Coordinates of C-alpha atoms in Angstrom, one line a residue:
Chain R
X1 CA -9.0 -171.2 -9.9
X2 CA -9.4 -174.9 -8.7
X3 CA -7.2 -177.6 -11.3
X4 CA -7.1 -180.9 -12.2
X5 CA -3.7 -182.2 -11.9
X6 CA -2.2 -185.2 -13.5
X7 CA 1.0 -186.5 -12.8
X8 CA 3.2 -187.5 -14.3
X9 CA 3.3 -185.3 -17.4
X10 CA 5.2 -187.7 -19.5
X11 CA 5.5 -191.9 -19.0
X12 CA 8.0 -194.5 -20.5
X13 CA 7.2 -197.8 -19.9
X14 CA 8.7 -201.2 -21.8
X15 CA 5.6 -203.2 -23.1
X16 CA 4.2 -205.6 -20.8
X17 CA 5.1 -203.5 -17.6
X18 CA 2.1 -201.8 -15.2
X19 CA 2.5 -198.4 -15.3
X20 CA -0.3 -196.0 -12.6
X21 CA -1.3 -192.4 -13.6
X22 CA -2.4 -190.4 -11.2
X23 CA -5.1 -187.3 -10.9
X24 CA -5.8 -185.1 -8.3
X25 CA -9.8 -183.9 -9.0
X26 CA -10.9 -180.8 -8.2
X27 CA -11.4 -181.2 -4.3
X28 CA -15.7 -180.7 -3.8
X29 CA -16.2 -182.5 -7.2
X30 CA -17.8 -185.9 -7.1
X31 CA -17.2 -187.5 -10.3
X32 CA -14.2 -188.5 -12.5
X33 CA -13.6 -189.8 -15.7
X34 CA -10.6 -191.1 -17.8
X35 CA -10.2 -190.1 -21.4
X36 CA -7.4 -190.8 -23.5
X37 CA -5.9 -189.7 -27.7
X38 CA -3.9 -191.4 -29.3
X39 CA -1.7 -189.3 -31.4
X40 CA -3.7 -187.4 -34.3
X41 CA -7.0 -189.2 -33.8
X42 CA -10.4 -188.3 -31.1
X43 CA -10.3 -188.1 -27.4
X44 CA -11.6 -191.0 -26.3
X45 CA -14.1 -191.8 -23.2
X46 CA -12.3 -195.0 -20.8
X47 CA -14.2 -194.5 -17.6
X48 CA -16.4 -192.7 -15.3
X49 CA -16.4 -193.2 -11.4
X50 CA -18.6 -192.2 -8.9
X51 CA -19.1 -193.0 -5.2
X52 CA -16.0 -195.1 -5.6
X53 CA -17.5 -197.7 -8.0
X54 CA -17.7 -197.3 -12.2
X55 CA -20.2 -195.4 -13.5
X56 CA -19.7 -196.4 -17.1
X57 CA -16.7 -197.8 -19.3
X58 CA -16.3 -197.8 -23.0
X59 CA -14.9 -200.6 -25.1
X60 CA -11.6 -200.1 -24.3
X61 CA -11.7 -200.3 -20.8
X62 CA -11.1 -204.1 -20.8
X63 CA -9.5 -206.3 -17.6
X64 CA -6.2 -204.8 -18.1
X65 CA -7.3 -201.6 -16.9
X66 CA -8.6 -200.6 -13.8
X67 CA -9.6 -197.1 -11.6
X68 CA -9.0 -196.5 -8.1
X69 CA -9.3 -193.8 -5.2
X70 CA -7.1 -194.6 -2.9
X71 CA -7.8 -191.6 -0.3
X72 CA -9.9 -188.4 -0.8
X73 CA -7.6 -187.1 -3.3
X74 CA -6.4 -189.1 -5.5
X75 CA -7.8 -190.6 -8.8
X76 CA -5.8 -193.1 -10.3
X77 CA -5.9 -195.5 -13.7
X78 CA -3.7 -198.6 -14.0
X79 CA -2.7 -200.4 -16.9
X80 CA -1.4 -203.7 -15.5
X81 CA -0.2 -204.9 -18.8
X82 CA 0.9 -202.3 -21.3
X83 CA 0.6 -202.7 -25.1
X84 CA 2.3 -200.4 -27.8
X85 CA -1.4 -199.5 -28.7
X86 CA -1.7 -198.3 -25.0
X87 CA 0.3 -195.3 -26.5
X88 CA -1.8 -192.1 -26.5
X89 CA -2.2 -188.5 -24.2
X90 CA -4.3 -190.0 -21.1
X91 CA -6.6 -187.2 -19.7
X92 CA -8.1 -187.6 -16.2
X93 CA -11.4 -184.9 -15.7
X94 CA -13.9 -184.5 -12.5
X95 CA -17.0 -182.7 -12.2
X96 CA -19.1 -181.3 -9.4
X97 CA -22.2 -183.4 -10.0
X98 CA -23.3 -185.9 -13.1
X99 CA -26.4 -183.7 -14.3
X100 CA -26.4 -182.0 -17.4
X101 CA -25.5 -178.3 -16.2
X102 CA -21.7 -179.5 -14.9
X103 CA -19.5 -179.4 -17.1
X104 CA -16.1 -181.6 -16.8
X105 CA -12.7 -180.1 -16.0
X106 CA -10.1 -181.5 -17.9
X107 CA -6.5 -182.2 -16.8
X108 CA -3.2 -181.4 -18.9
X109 CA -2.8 -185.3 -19.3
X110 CA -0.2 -187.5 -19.3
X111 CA 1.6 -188.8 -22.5
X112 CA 2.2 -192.2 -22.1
X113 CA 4.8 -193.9 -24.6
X114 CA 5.0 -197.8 -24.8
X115 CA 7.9 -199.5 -26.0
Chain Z
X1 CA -25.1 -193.8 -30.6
X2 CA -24.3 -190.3 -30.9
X3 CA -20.9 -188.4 -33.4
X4 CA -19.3 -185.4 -33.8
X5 CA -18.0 -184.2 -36.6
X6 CA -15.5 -181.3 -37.1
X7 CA -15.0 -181.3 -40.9
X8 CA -11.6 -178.9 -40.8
X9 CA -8.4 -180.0 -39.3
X10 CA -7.5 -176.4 -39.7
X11 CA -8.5 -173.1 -39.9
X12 CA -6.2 -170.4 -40.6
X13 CA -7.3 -166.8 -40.1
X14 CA -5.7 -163.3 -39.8
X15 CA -5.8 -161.3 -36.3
X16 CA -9.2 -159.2 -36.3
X17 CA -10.7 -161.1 -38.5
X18 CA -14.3 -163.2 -37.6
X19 CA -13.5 -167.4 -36.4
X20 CA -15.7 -169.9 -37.2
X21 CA -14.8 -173.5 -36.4
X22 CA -17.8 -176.1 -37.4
X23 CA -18.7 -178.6 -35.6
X24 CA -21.9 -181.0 -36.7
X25 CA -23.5 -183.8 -34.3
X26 CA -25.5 -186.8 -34.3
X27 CA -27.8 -188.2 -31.9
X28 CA -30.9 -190.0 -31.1
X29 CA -32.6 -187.5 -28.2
X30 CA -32.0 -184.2 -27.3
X31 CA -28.2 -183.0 -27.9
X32 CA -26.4 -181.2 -25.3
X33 CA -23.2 -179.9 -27.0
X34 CA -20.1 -178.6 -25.5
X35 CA -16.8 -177.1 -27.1
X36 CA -13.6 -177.2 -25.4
X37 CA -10.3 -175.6 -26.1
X38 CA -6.7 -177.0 -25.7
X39 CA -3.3 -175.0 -25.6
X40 CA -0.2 -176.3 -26.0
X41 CA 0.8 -178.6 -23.0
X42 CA -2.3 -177.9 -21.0
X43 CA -6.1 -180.1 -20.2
X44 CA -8.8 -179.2 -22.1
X45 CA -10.6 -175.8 -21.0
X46 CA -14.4 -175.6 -20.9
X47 CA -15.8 -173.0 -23.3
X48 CA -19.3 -172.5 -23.5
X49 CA -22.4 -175.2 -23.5
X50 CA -25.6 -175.3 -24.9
X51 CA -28.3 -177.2 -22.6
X52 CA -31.2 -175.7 -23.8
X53 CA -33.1 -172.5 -24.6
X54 CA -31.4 -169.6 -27.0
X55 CA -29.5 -170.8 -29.9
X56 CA -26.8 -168.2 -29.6
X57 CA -24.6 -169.5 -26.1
X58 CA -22.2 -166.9 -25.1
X59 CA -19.3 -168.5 -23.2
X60 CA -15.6 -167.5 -22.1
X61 CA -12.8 -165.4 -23.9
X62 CA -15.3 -163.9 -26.3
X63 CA -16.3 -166.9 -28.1
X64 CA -20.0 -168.2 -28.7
X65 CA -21.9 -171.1 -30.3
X66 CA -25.1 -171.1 -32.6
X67 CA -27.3 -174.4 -32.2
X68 CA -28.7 -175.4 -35.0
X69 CA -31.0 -178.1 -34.6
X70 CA -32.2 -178.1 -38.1
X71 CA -28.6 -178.2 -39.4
X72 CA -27.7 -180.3 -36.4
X73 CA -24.7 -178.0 -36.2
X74 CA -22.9 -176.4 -33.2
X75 CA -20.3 -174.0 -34.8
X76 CA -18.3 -171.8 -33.0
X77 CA -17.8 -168.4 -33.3
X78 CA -15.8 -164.9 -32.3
X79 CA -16.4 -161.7 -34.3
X80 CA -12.5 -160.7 -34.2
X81 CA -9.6 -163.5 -33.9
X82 CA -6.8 -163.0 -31.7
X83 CA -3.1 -164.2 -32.1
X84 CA -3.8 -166.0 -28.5
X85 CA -6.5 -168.1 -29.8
X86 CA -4.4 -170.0 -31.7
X87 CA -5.4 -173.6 -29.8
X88 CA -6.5 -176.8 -30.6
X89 CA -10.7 -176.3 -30.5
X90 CA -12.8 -179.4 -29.6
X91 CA -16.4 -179.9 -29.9
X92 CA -18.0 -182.4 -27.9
X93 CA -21.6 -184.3 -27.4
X94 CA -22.5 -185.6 -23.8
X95 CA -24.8 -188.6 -23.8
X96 CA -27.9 -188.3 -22.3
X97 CA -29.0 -192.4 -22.9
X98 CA -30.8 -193.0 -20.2
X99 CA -29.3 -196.2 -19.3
X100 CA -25.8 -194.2 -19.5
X101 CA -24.9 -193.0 -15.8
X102 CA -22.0 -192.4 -17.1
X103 CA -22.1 -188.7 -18.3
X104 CA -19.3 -189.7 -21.2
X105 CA -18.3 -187.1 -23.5
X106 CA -18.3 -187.7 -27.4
X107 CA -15.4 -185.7 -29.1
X108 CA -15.0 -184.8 -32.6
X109 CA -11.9 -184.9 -34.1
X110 CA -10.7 -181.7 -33.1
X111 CA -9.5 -178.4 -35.1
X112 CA -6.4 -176.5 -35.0
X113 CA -6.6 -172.6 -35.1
X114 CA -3.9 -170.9 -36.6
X115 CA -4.3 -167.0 -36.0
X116 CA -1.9 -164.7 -37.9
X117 CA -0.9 -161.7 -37.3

């Protein structure tokens, strides 16, 4: 059965730095989103992306972040300034289409730790 | 703006016994509810939906859901708990705001299933 993939699994980066997790999407679907948890509280909605542009972004998806396809496989979301609040389980899901009937496939996430 | 709400961090339950994990929602239209289940070190794995139509939505590994729009609950259920169910269960709103292309997902806060042998 077709994955999402996330890499990589787990992220250290020093505060301040730009760190870049990537997804790979489920290869026919056409939609992608960015989630994130930080530790003991909800998953969180960051982004959607569609027909490389954003779809919708929540709060928390200020300047210092930013989505990108590069090529026709890759997903990815950069933090160009981390913060120790940037801290949390970053999930990266796709869907076939954006209608109600298609449901989103989640990742495994990466855990990304700021120090 | 649409919630979740999943009132137990827990719920502990001996193998063969019925699971129920509640979930309760909030939103202005029409909700379209999802649940989710996570295992250790792995994404969130789509469960069962409910879209429209019967209340009771029969989805994967035995589990279902019960809409109830008077209630505005969404709990999940399966009639006999296995050890391997033992997960972290999410329940989730999507918004259907028109102006939202978006198709974000609202989570609750999740529940952990403990299932004992």
């Amino acid at each position: 059965e077709p994955e999402v993939t996330q890499t990589p699994s787990h992220q250290v980066t020093q505060m301040g730095q730009e760190v870049i997790l990537r997804c790979v999407p489920i290869s026919n679907h056409l939609y992608f989103y960015w989630y994130r948890q930080i530790l003991g509280q909800k998953v969180e909605f960051l982004v959607s992306f569609y027909n490389n542009e954003i779809s919708e972004k929540s709060e928390i998806f200020d300047d210092q972040f930013s989505v990108e396809r590069p090529d026709g496989s890759n997903f990815t979301l950069k933090i160009r300034s981390t913060k120790l609040e940037d801290s949390a389980m970053y999930f990266c899901a796709s869907s076939e289409r954006g209608g109600i009937a298609y449901e989103q496939y989640f990742g495994p996430g990466t855990r990304l730790t700021v120090t | 703006a649409q919630s979740v709400a999943q009132p137990e961090d827990q719920v502990n339950v001996a193998e063969g016994n019925p699971l129920t994990v509640k979930c309760t929602y909030s939103v202005s239209g029409n909700p379209y509810l999802f649940w989710y289940v996570q295992y250790p070190n792995r994404g969130l794995q789509f469960l069962l939906k409910y879209i429209t139509g019967d209340n009771l939505v029969k989805g994967s590994y035995g589990f279902e859901a019960e809409f109830n729009k008077s209630q505005t609950s969404f709990h999940l259920k399966k009639p006999s708990a296995l050890v391997s169910d033992s997960a972290l269960y999410f329940c989730a709103v999507r918004d259907m705001d028109p102006r939202a292309a978006g198709n974000k997902l609202t989570f609750g806060g999740g529940t952990r299933v403990l299932v004992k042998p």
